[in-house]
Amino acid sequence: MTRHPVNSSMSPSPSDLGFAMPAEWSPQEAVWLSWPVADPRHWGGTKKQKIEGIFANLAATISRYETVRLNVNPGELETVREACLSAGADPERLELFDHEHNDVWCRDHGPIFLKHRESGEVAIADWMFNAWGGKFPPWDADNAIPEKVANALSLRRFSSRMILEGGAIEVNGNGQLLTTEAVLLNPNRNPTMSRDEIEAELKRMLGIQQVLWLKEGIEGDDTDGHIDDLVRFTGPDTLVAAVDVAGTPNGRILEDNLRRLRDFRSASGSPFELAEIPLPEACEVPGWRLPVLPASYVNFLIVNDGVLVPTFRQARNDDRALGTLRELFPGRDVIGFDALELVEEGGTIHCLTQQHPA
């Protein structure tokens, strides 16, 4: 394999060279995870063994469909491998990398993968990461993960000085990107950049033509309002949005989102076909730092031939969400994955993972 320069910041942009971020339903080579870190601040410091078991089960579930690649802190490779194999991971689809990191949210600190429209070459878009506006230091090791992945796999890397998390954006593979003002226009990310400058950098780095803006995110979201808890593309012209039917503080926010989504137009000029999934009932942990947890069924992960959906031990609501997604993804296995413990830290399946296109 030919090794490319790992820092292409002075070269033509990815968009100029023919690269773009593929939609999540495109064929995938792998899914990336970052293994839990031994830090007493995470999950209250009391659930490390249980959380590691959940991660091992998640890795094993993904390995039914494709390769799972894990960033693992130094000295833990064999322990993590054994945990994943004991959970049933396919040994032929399990790859571990000795990559130091600070936290588990690979969607946000991991590489955002690009693919060349003609050659099929896969490359990496490497953004700056500051732990959601400086909320959870340290983040230096997390910020270095995209470069480490690029070096490990000999992939071309395009660098940006803009701060961006993967959970803040959603693309449809047809030139359109969804995001929120609450995150990308937040002064805790890029205070010197205007809205137009942020849009221009997204277009330059990700090969998109249009940015569609929602306003706010749901209650309890440490990220300030990531799009992957609010609305997802299920096809170039189709969307599924979280809605509120219980009269919670999220009602106003999600109604505003729906109004905006109904006004948006797909690249063909037609309104998007819009499906709705109600949020689960409030998930709460007495005395925890987040009084209401940001639980959402649209935080699902699309894999080859499957969709992994977070569930919250609410049989009626879980079943309704799974049923809606089965209708939206015919021909794929749509399976629930218990995410109640995961959401205590502010995210679930999509937040923890990052797809690597084939």
CSV table of N, CA and C in Angstrom, one decimal, residues 21-179:
chain,number,residue,atom,x,y,z
A,21,MET,N,-17.7,13.1,1.9
A,21,MET,CA,-18.1,12.2,3.0
A,21,MET,C,-19.3,11.4,2.6
A,22,PRO,N,-19.2,10.0,2.6
A,22,PRO,CA,-20.3,9.2,2.1
A,22,PRO,C,-21.4,9.1,3.2
A,23,ALA,N,-22.6,8.9,2.7
A,23,ALA,CA,-23.7,8.6,3.6
A,23,ALA,C,-23.4,7.4,4.4
A,24,GLU,N,-24.0,7.3,5.6
A,24,GLU,CA,-23.7,6.2,6.5
A,24,GLU,C,-24.2,4.8,5.9
A,25,TRP,N,-25.2,4.8,5.1
A,25,TRP,CA,-25.7,3.6,4.5
A,25,TRP,C,-24.9,3.0,3.4
A,26,SER,N,-23.9,3.8,3.0
A,26,SER,CA,-22.9,3.3,2.0
A,26,SER,C,-22.2,2.1,2.5
A,27,PRO,N,-21.6,1.2,1.6
A,27,PRO,CA,-20.9,0.1,2.1
A,27,PRO,C,-19.7,0.5,3.0
A,28,GLN,N,-19.5,-0.3,4.1
A,28,GLN,CA,-18.5,0.0,5.1
A,28,GLN,C,-17.5,-1.1,5.2
A,29,GLU,N,-16.2,-0.7,5.4
A,29,GLU,CA,-15.1,-1.6,5.7
A,29,GLU,C,-15.1,-2.0,7.2
A,30,ALA,N,-15.5,-1.0,8.0
A,30,ALA,CA,-15.3,-1.3,9.5
A,30,ALA,C,-16.1,-0.2,10.2
A,31,VAL,N,-16.2,-0.4,11.5
A,31,VAL,CA,-16.7,0.5,12.5
A,31,VAL,C,-15.7,0.7,13.6
A,32,TRP,N,-15.4,1.9,14.0
A,32,TRP,CA,-14.4,2.2,15.0
A,32,TRP,C,-15.1,2.5,16.3
A,33,LEU,N,-14.4,2.1,17.4
A,33,LEU,CA,-14.8,2.3,18.8
A,33,LEU,C,-13.6,2.8,19.6
A,34,SER,N,-13.7,3.5,20.6
A,34,SER,CA,-12.7,3.8,21.6
A,34,SER,C,-13.0,3.2,22.9
A,35,TRP,N,-12.2,2.3,23.4
A,35,TRP,CA,-12.5,1.5,24.6
A,35,TRP,C,-12.5,2.4,25.8
A,36,PRO,N,-13.4,2.0,26.8
A,36,PRO,CA,-13.5,2.8,28.0
A,36,PRO,C,-12.2,3.0,28.7
A,37,VAL,N,-12.0,4.2,29.2
A,37,VAL,CA,-10.8,4.7,29.9
A,37,VAL,C,-11.0,4.5,31.4
A,38,ALA,N,-9.9,4.1,32.1
A,38,ALA,CA,-10.0,4.0,33.6
A,38,ALA,C,-9.9,5.4,34.2
A,39,ASP,N,-11.1,6.1,34.3
A,39,ASP,CA,-11.2,7.4,34.8
A,39,ASP,C,-12.3,7.5,35.8
A,40,PRO,N,-12.1,7.8,37.0
A,40,PRO,CA,-13.2,7.8,38.0
A,40,PRO,C,-14.4,8.8,37.7
A,41,ARG,N,-14.1,9.7,36.8
A,41,ARG,CA,-15.2,10.6,36.4
A,41,ARG,C,-16.3,10.0,35.5
A,42,HIS,N,-15.9,8.9,34.8
A,42,HIS,CA,-16.8,8.3,33.9
A,42,HIS,C,-17.7,7.3,34.6
A,43,TRP,N,-19.0,7.5,34.3
A,43,TRP,CA,-20.0,6.6,34.9
A,43,TRP,C,-19.9,6.6,36.5
A,44,GLY,N,-19.5,7.7,37.0
A,44,GLY,CA,-19.3,7.8,38.5
A,44,GLY,C,-18.2,7.0,39.1
A,45,GLY,N,-17.4,6.3,38.2
A,45,GLY,CA,-16.3,5.5,38.7
A,45,GLY,C,-16.7,4.2,39.3
A,46,THR,N,-18.0,3.9,39.2
A,46,THR,CA,-18.5,2.7,39.9
A,46,THR,C,-18.9,1.6,39.0
A,47,LYS,N,-18.9,1.8,37.7
A,47,LYS,CA,-19.4,0.8,36.8
A,47,LYS,C,-18.4,0.4,35.7
A,48,LYS,N,-17.1,0.5,36.0
A,48,LYS,CA,-16.1,0.3,34.9
A,48,LYS,C,-16.3,-1.1,34.3
A,49,GLN,N,-16.4,-2.2,35.2
A,49,GLN,CA,-16.5,-3.5,34.7
A,49,GLN,C,-17.8,-3.7,33.9
A,50,LYS,N,-18.9,-3.2,34.4
A,50,LYS,CA,-20.1,-3.3,33.6
A,50,LYS,C,-20.1,-2.6,32.3
A,51,ILE,N,-19.5,-1.4,32.3
A,51,ILE,CA,-19.5,-0.7,31.0
A,51,ILE,C,-18.6,-1.4,30.0
A,52,GLU,N,-17.5,-1.9,30.5
A,52,GLU,CA,-16.6,-2.7,29.6
A,52,GLU,C,-17.3,-3.9,29.0
A,53,GLY,N,-18.2,-4.5,29.8
A,53,GLY,CA,-19.0,-5.6,29.3
A,53,GLY,C,-19.9,-5.2,28.2
A,54,ILE,N,-20.5,-4.0,28.4
A,54,ILE,CA,-21.4,-3.4,27.4
A,54,ILE,C,-20.6,-3.1,26.1
A,55,PHE,N,-19.5,-2.5,26.2
A,55,PHE,CA,-18.7,-2.3,25.0
A,55,PHE,C,-18.3,-3.5,24.3
A,56,ALA,N,-17.9,-4.6,25.1
A,56,ALA,CA,-17.5,-5.8,24.5
A,56,ALA,C,-18.7,-6.4,23.7
A,57,ASN,N,-19.9,-6.3,24.3
A,57,ASN,CA,-21.1,-6.8,23.6
A,57,ASN,C,-21.4,-6.0,22.3
A,58,LEU,N,-21.2,-4.7,22.4
A,58,LEU,CA,-21.4,-3.8,21.2
A,58,LEU,C,-20.4,-4.2,20.1
A,59,ALA,N,-19.1,-4.4,20.5
A,59,ALA,CA,-18.1,-4.8,19.5
A,59,ALA,C,-18.5,-6.2,18.9
A,60,ALA,N,-19.0,-7.1,19.7
A,60,ALA,CA,-19.4,-8.4,19.2
A,60,ALA,C,-20.6,-8.3,18.3
A,61,THR,N,-21.5,-7.4,18.6
A,61,THR,CA,-22.7,-7.2,17.8
A,61,THR,C,-22.3,-6.7,16.4
A,62,ILE,N,-21.5,-5.7,16.4
A,62,ILE,CA,-21.0,-5.1,15.1
A,62,ILE,C,-20.3,-6.1,14.3
A,63,SER,N,-19.5,-7.0,15.0
A,63,SER,CA,-18.7,-8.0,14.2
A,63,SER,C,-19.5,-9.0,13.5
A,64,ARG,N,-20.8,-9.1,13.8
A,64,ARG,CA,-21.7,-10.0,13.0
A,64,ARG,C,-21.8,-9.4,11.6
A,65,TYR,N,-21.6,-8.1,11.4
A,65,TYR,CA,-21.9,-7.5,10.1
A,65,TYR,C,-20.6,-7.0,9.4
A,66,GLU,N,-19.6,-6.7,10.1
A,66,GLU,CA,-18.4,-6.2,9.5
A,66,GLU,C,-17.3,-6.1,10.6
A,67,THR,N,-16.1,-5.7,10.1
A,67,THR,CA,-15.0,-5.6,11.0
A,67,THR,C,-15.2,-4.4,12.1
A,68,VAL,N,-14.8,-4.7,13.3
A,68,VAL,CA,-14.8,-3.7,14.3
A,68,VAL,C,-13.4,-3.3,14.7
A,69,ARG,N,-13.0,-2.1,14.7
A,69,ARG,CA,-11.7,-1.6,15.0
A,69,ARG,C,-11.8,-0.8,16.3
A,70,LEU,N,-10.9,-1.1,17.3
A,70,LEU,CA,-10.9,-0.4,18.6
A,70,LEU,C,-9.6,0.3,18.9
A,71,ASN,N,-9.8,1.6,19.3
A,71,ASN,CA,-8.7,2.3,19.9
A,71,ASN,C,-8.6,1.9,21.3
A,72,VAL,N,-7.4,1.4,21.7
A,72,VAL,CA,-7.2,0.9,23.0
A,72,VAL,C,-6.0,1.5,23.7
A,73,ASN,N,-6.1,1.9,24.9
A,73,ASN,CA,-5.0,2.6,25.6
A,73,ASN,C,-3.9,1.6,25.8
A,74,PRO,N,-2.6,2.1,25.9
A,74,PRO,CA,-1.5,1.2,26.0
A,74,PRO,C,-1.6,0.3,27.2
A,75,GLY,N,-1.1,-1.0,27.0
A,75,GLY,CA,-1.1,-2.0,28.0
A,75,GLY,C,-2.4,-2.8,28.2
A,76,GLU,N,-3.4,-2.5,27.4
A,76,GLU,CA,-4.7,-3.1,27.6
A,76,GLU,C,-5.1,-4.0,26.4
A,77,LEU,N,-4.3,-4.1,25.4
A,77,LEU,CA,-4.7,-4.8,24.1
A,77,LEU,C,-5.2,-6.2,24.4
A,78,GLU,N,-4.5,-7.0,25.1
A,78,GLU,CA,-4.8,-8.4,25.3
A,78,GLU,C,-6.1,-8.5,26.2
A,79,THR,N,-6.2,-7.7,27.2
A,79,THR,CA,-7.3,-7.7,28.1
A,79,THR,C,-8.6,-7.4,27.3
A,80,VAL,N,-8.5,-6.4,26.4
A,80,VAL,CA,-9.7,-5.9,25.6
A,80,VAL,C,-10.0,-7.0,24.6
A,81,ARG,N,-9.0,-7.6,24.0
A,81,ARG,CA,-9.3,-8.6,23.0
A,81,ARG,C,-10.0,-9.8,23.6
A,82,GLU,N,-9.6,-10.2,24.8
A,82,GLU,CA,-10.2,-11.3,25.5
A,82,GLU,C,-11.6,-11.0,25.9
A,83,ALA,N,-11.9,-9.8,26.3
A,83,ALA,CA,-13.2,-9.3,26.7
A,83,ALA,C,-14.2,-9.4,25.5
A,84,CYS,N,-13.7,-8.9,24.3
A,84,CYS,CA,-14.5,-9.0,23.1
A,84,CYS,C,-14.8,-10.4,22.6
A,85,LEU,N,-13.7,-11.2,22.6
A,85,LEU,CA,-13.9,-12.6,22.2
A,85,LEU,C,-14.8,-13.3,23.1
A,86,SER,N,-14.7,-13.1,24.4
A,86,SER,CA,-15.6,-13.7,25.4
A,86,SER,C,-17.1,-13.3,25.2
A,87,ALA,N,-17.3,-12.1,24.7
A,87,ALA,CA,-18.6,-11.6,24.4
A,87,ALA,C,-19.2,-12.2,23.1
A,88,GLY,N,-18.3,-12.9,22.3
A,88,GLY,CA,-18.8,-13.5,21.1
A,88,GLY,C,-18.3,-12.8,19.8
A,89,ALA,N,-17.4,-11.9,19.9
A,89,ALA,CA,-16.9,-11.2,18.7
A,89,ALA,C,-16.2,-12.2,17.8
A,90,ASP,N,-16.4,-11.9,16.5
A,90,ASP,CA,-15.8,-12.7,15.5
A,90,ASP,C,-14.3,-12.4,15.4
A,91,PRO,N,-13.4,-13.4,15.8
A,91,PRO,CA,-12.0,-13.0,15.8
A,91,PRO,C,-11.4,-12.6,14.5
A,92,GLU,N,-12.0,-13.0,13.4
A,92,GLU,CA,-11.6,-12.5,12.1
A,92,GLU,C,-12.0,-11.1,11.8
A,93,ARG,N,-12.9,-10.5,12.6
A,93,ARG,CA,-13.4,-9.2,12.4
A,93,ARG,C,-13.1,-8.3,13.6
A,94,LEU,N,-12.0,-8.5,14.3
A,94,LEU,CA,-11.7,-7.8,15.4
A,94,LEU,C,-10.3,-7.3,15.3
A,95,GLU,N,-10.1,-5.9,15.2
A,95,GLU,CA,-8.8,-5.3,15.1
A,95,GLU,C,-8.6,-4.3,16.1
A,96,LEU,N,-7.5,-4.4,16.9
A,96,LEU,CA,-7.2,-3.5,18.0
A,96,LEU,C,-6.0,-2.7,17.7
A,97,PHE,N,-6.0,-1.4,18.1
A,97,PHE,CA,-4.9,-0.5,17.8
A,97,PHE,C,-4.5,0.2,19.1
A,98,ASP,N,-3.2,0.2,19.3
A,98,ASP,CA,-2.6,0.8,20.5
A,98,ASP,C,-2.6,2.3,20.4
A,99,HIS,N,-3.8,2.9,20.6
A,99,HIS,CA,-4.0,4.3,20.4
A,99,HIS,C,-4.5,5.0,21.7
A,100,GLU,N,-3.6,5.7,22.4
A,100,GLU,CA,-4.1,6.4,23.6
A,100,GLU,C,-5.2,7.4,23.3
A,101,HIS,N,-6.2,7.4,24.3
A,101,HIS,CA,-7.3,8.3,24.1
A,101,HIS,C,-7.8,8.7,25.5
A,102,ASN,N,-8.6,9.8,25.6
A,102,ASN,CA,-9.1,10.3,26.9
A,102,ASN,C,-10.5,9.8,27.2
A,103,ASP,N,-11.3,9.5,26.2
A,103,ASP,CA,-12.7,9.2,26.5
A,103,ASP,C,-13.2,8.3,25.4
A,104,VAL,N,-14.5,7.9,25.5
A,104,VAL,CA,-15.0,6.9,24.6
A,104,VAL,C,-15.7,7.4,23.4
A,105,TRP,N,-15.9,8.7,23.2
A,105,TRP,CA,-16.9,9.1,22.2
A,105,TRP,C,-16.2,9.2,20.8
A,106,CYS,N,-16.0,8.1,20.2
A,106,CYS,CA,-15.3,8.0,18.9
A,106,CYS,C,-16.0,8.8,17.8
A,107,ARG,N,-17.3,8.9,17.8
A,107,ARG,CA,-18.0,9.7,16.8
A,107,ARG,C,-17.4,11.1,16.7
A,108,ASP,N,-17.0,11.6,17.9
A,108,ASP,CA,-16.7,13.0,18.0
A,108,ASP,C,-15.2,13.2,17.9
A,109,HIS,N,-14.4,12.4,18.5
A,109,HIS,CA,-12.9,12.6,18.4
A,109,HIS,C,-12.2,11.7,17.3
A,110,GLY,N,-12.9,10.8,16.8
A,110,GLY,CA,-12.3,9.9,15.7
A,110,GLY,C,-12.3,10.6,14.4
A,111,PRO,N,-11.7,9.9,13.4
A,111,PRO,CA,-11.6,10.5,12.1
A,111,PRO,C,-13.0,10.5,11.4
A,112,ILE,N,-13.2,11.5,10.6
A,112,ILE,CA,-14.3,11.5,9.7
A,112,ILE,C,-13.8,11.1,8.3
A,113,PHE,N,-14.3,10.0,7.8
A,113,PHE,CA,-13.8,9.4,6.6
A,113,PHE,C,-14.4,10.0,5.4
A,114,LEU,N,-13.6,10.1,4.3
A,114,LEU,CA,-14.0,10.6,3.0
A,114,LEU,C,-13.7,9.5,2.0
A,115,LYS,N,-14.4,9.6,0.9
A,115,LYS,CA,-14.1,8.7,-0.2
A,115,LYS,C,-14.1,9.5,-1.6
A,116,HIS,N,-13.1,9.1,-2.4
A,116,HIS,CA,-13.0,9.7,-3.7
A,116,HIS,C,-14.2,9.3,-4.6
A,117,ARG,N,-14.8,10.2,-5.3
A,117,ARG,CA,-16.0,9.9,-6.1
A,117,ARG,C,-15.7,9.0,-7.2
A,118,GLU,N,-14.5,9.0,-7.8
A,118,GLU,CA,-14.1,8.2,-8.9
A,118,GLU,C,-13.2,7.0,-8.6
A,119,SER,N,-12.1,7.3,-7.9
A,119,SER,CA,-11.1,6.2,-7.6
A,119,SER,C,-11.6,5.3,-6.5
A,120,GLY,N,-12.4,5.8,-5.6
A,120,GLY,CA,-12.8,5.0,-4.4
A,120,GLY,C,-11.8,5.1,-3.3
A,121,GLU,N,-10.7,5.9,-3.4
A,121,GLU,CA,-9.7,6.0,-2.4
A,121,GLU,C,-10.4,6.6,-1.1
A,122,VAL,N,-10.1,6.0,0.1
A,122,VAL,CA,-10.6,6.5,1.3
A,122,VAL,C,-9.5,7.3,2.0
A,123,ALA,N,-10.0,8.5,2.5
A,123,ALA,CA,-9.1,9.4,3.2
A,123,ALA,C,-9.7,9.9,4.5
A,124,ILE,N,-9.0,10.7,5.2
A,124,ILE,CA,-9.5,11.1,6.6
A,124,ILE,C,-9.5,12.7,6.6
A,125,ALA,N,-10.7,13.2,7.1
A,125,ALA,CA,-10.8,14.6,7.4
A,125,ALA,C,-10.5,14.7,8.9
A,126,ASP,N,-9.5,15.5,9.2
A,126,ASP,CA,-9.0,15.6,10.6
A,126,ASP,C,-9.3,17.0,11.1
A,127,TRP,N,-10.3,17.1,12.0
A,127,TRP,CA,-10.7,18.4,12.6
A,127,TRP,C,-10.1,18.5,14.0
A,128,MET,N,-10.1,19.7,14.5
A,128,MET,CA,-9.7,20.0,15.9
A,128,MET,C,-10.8,19.5,16.8
A,129,PHE,N,-10.5,19.0,18.0
A,129,PHE,CA,-11.4,18.6,19.0
A,129,PHE,C,-11.1,19.2,20.3
A,130,ASN,N,-12.1,19.8,21.0
A,130,ASN,CA,-11.9,20.5,22.3
A,130,ASN,C,-12.9,20.0,23.3
A,131,ALA,N,-13.4,18.8,23.2
A,131,ALA,CA,-14.2,18.2,24.3
A,131,ALA,C,-15.5,19.0,24.5
A,132,TRP,N,-16.2,19.3,23.3
A,132,TRP,CA,-17.5,20.0,23.4
A,132,TRP,C,-17.4,21.3,24.1
A,133,GLY,N,-16.5,22.1,23.6
A,133,GLY,CA,-16.4,23.5,24.1
A,133,GLY,C,-15.6,23.5,25.4
A,134,GLY,N,-14.6,22.6,25.6
A,134,GLY,CA,-13.8,22.7,26.8
A,134,GLY,C,-14.4,22.2,28.0
A,135,LYS,N,-15.4,21.4,27.9
A,135,LYS,CA,-16.2,20.9,29.1
A,135,LYS,C,-15.5,19.8,29.9
A,136,PHE,N,-14.7,18.9,29.2
A,136,PHE,CA,-14.2,17.7,29.9
A,136,PHE,C,-12.7,17.5,29.6
A,137,PRO,N,-11.9,18.3,30.2
A,137,PRO,CA,-10.4,18.1,30.0
A,137,PRO,C,-10.0,16.8,30.7
A,138,PRO,N,-8.8,16.2,30.3
A,138,PRO,CA,-8.1,16.6,29.1
A,138,PRO,C,-8.6,16.0,27.8
A,139,TRP,N,-8.2,16.5,26.7
A,139,TRP,CA,-8.7,16.0,25.4
A,139,TRP,C,-7.5,15.9,24.4
A,140,ASP,N,-6.3,16.1,24.8
A,140,ASP,CA,-5.2,16.1,23.9
A,140,ASP,C,-5.0,14.7,23.2
A,141,ALA,N,-5.2,13.6,23.9
A,141,ALA,CA,-5.1,12.3,23.2
A,141,ALA,C,-6.2,12.0,22.3
A,142,ASP,N,-7.4,12.5,22.6
A,142,ASP,CA,-8.5,12.3,21.7
A,142,ASP,C,-8.3,13.1,20.4
A,143,ASN,N,-7.8,14.3,20.6
A,143,ASN,CA,-7.5,15.2,19.4
A,143,ASN,C,-6.5,14.5,18.5
A,144,ALA,N,-5.7,13.6,19.0
A,144,ALA,CA,-4.6,13.0,18.1
A,144,ALA,C,-5.1,11.7,17.4
A,145,ILE,N,-6.3,11.3,17.8
A,145,ILE,CA,-6.7,10.0,17.2
A,145,ILE,C,-6.8,10.0,15.7
A,146,PRO,N,-7.4,11.0,15.0
A,146,PRO,CA,-7.4,10.9,13.5
A,146,PRO,C,-6.1,10.7,12.9
A,147,GLU,N,-5.1,11.4,13.4
A,147,GLU,CA,-3.7,11.3,12.8
A,147,GLU,C,-3.2,9.9,13.0
A,148,LYS,N,-3.4,9.3,14.2
A,148,LYS,CA,-2.9,8.0,14.5
A,148,LYS,C,-3.6,6.9,13.6
A,149,VAL,N,-4.9,7.1,13.4
A,149,VAL,CA,-5.6,6.2,12.5
A,149,VAL,C,-5.0,6.3,11.1
A,150,ALA,N,-4.9,7.5,10.6
A,150,ALA,CA,-4.3,7.7,9.3
A,150,ALA,C,-2.9,7.1,9.1
A,151,ASN,N,-2.1,7.2,10.1
A,151,ASN,CA,-0.8,6.6,10.1
A,151,ASN,C,-0.9,5.1,10.1
A,152,ALA,N,-1.7,4.6,11.0
A,152,ALA,CA,-1.8,3.1,11.1
A,152,ALA,C,-2.3,2.5,9.9
A,153,LEU,N,-3.2,3.1,9.1
A,153,LEU,CA,-3.8,2.5,7.9
A,153,LEU,C,-3.2,3.1,6.6
A,154,SER,N,-2.2,4.0,6.7
A,154,SER,CA,-1.6,4.6,5.6
A,154,SER,C,-2.6,5.3,4.7
A,155,LEU,N,-3.5,6.1,5.3
A,155,LEU,CA,-4.5,6.9,4.6
A,155,LEU,C,-4.1,8.3,4.5
A,156,ARG,N,-4.5,8.9,3.4
A,156,ARG,CA,-4.3,10.4,3.2
A,156,ARG,C,-5.1,11.1,4.3
A,157,ARG,N,-4.5,12.2,4.8
A,157,ARG,CA,-5.2,13.0,5.9
A,157,ARG,C,-5.2,14.4,5.5
A,158,PHE,N,-6.4,15.0,5.6
A,158,PHE,CA,-6.6,16.4,5.3
A,158,PHE,C,-7.0,17.1,6.6
A,159,SER,N,-6.2,18.1,6.9
A,159,SER,CA,-6.4,18.8,8.2
A,159,SER,C,-7.2,20.1,8.1
A,160,SER,N,-7.9,20.4,9.2
A,160,SER,CA,-8.6,21.6,9.3
A,160,SER,C,-8.4,22.2,10.7
A,161,ARG,N,-8.3,23.5,10.8
A,161,ARG,CA,-8.1,24.2,12.1
A,161,ARG,C,-9.5,24.4,12.8
A,162,MET,N,-10.6,24.1,12.1
A,162,MET,CA,-11.9,24.3,12.7
A,162,MET,C,-12.2,23.2,13.7
A,163,ILE,N,-12.9,23.5,14.8
A,163,ILE,CA,-13.3,22.5,15.7
A,163,ILE,C,-14.6,21.9,15.3
A,164,LEU,N,-14.7,20.6,15.2
A,164,LEU,CA,-15.9,19.9,14.8
A,164,LEU,C,-15.9,18.5,15.4
A,165,GLU,N,-17.1,18.1,15.8
A,165,GLU,CA,-17.3,16.7,16.3
A,165,GLU,C,-18.2,16.0,15.2
A,166,GLY,N,-18.0,14.7,15.1
A,166,GLY,CA,-18.7,14.0,14.1
A,166,GLY,C,-20.2,13.9,14.4
A,167,GLY,N,-20.6,13.9,15.7
A,167,GLY,CA,-22.0,13.9,16.0
A,167,GLY,C,-22.7,15.1,15.7
A,168,ALA,N,-22.0,16.2,15.3
A,168,ALA,CA,-22.6,17.5,15.0
A,168,ALA,C,-23.1,17.6,13.6
A,169,ILE,N,-22.8,16.6,12.7
A,169,ILE,CA,-23.1,16.6,11.3
A,169,ILE,C,-23.8,15.3,10.9
A,170,GLU,N,-24.6,15.5,9.8
A,170,GLU,CA,-25.3,14.3,9.2
A,170,GLU,C,-25.4,14.6,7.7
A,171,VAL,N,-24.9,13.7,6.9
A,171,VAL,CA,-24.9,13.9,5.5
A,171,VAL,C,-25.7,12.8,4.8
A,172,ASN,N,-26.2,13.2,3.6
A,172,ASN,CA,-27.1,12.3,2.8
A,172,ASN,C,-26.4,11.7,1.5
A,173,GLY,N,-25.1,12.0,1.4
A,173,GLY,CA,-24.4,11.5,0.2
A,173,GLY,C,-24.8,12.1,-1.1
A,174,ASN,N,-25.7,13.2,-1.0
A,174,ASN,CA,-26.2,13.9,-2.2
A,174,ASN,C,-25.9,15.4,-2.1
A,175,GLY,N,-24.9,15.7,-1.3
A,175,GLY,CA,-24.4,17.1,-1.3
A,175,GLY,C,-25.0,17.9,-0.2
A,176,GLN,N,-25.8,17.3,0.7
A,176,GLN,CA,-26.5,18.1,1.8
A,176,GLN,C,-26.0,17.6,3.2
A,177,LEU,N,-25.9,18.5,4.1
A,177,LEU,CA,-25.4,18.3,5.4
A,177,LEU,C,-26.4,19.0,6.4
A,178,LEU,N,-26.8,18.2,7.5
A,178,LEU,CA,-27.6,18.8,8.6
A,178,LEU,C,-26.8,19.0,9.8
A,179,THR,N,-27.0,20.2,10.5
A,179,THR,CA,-26.3,20.5,11.7
A,179,THR,C,-27.2,21.4,12.5
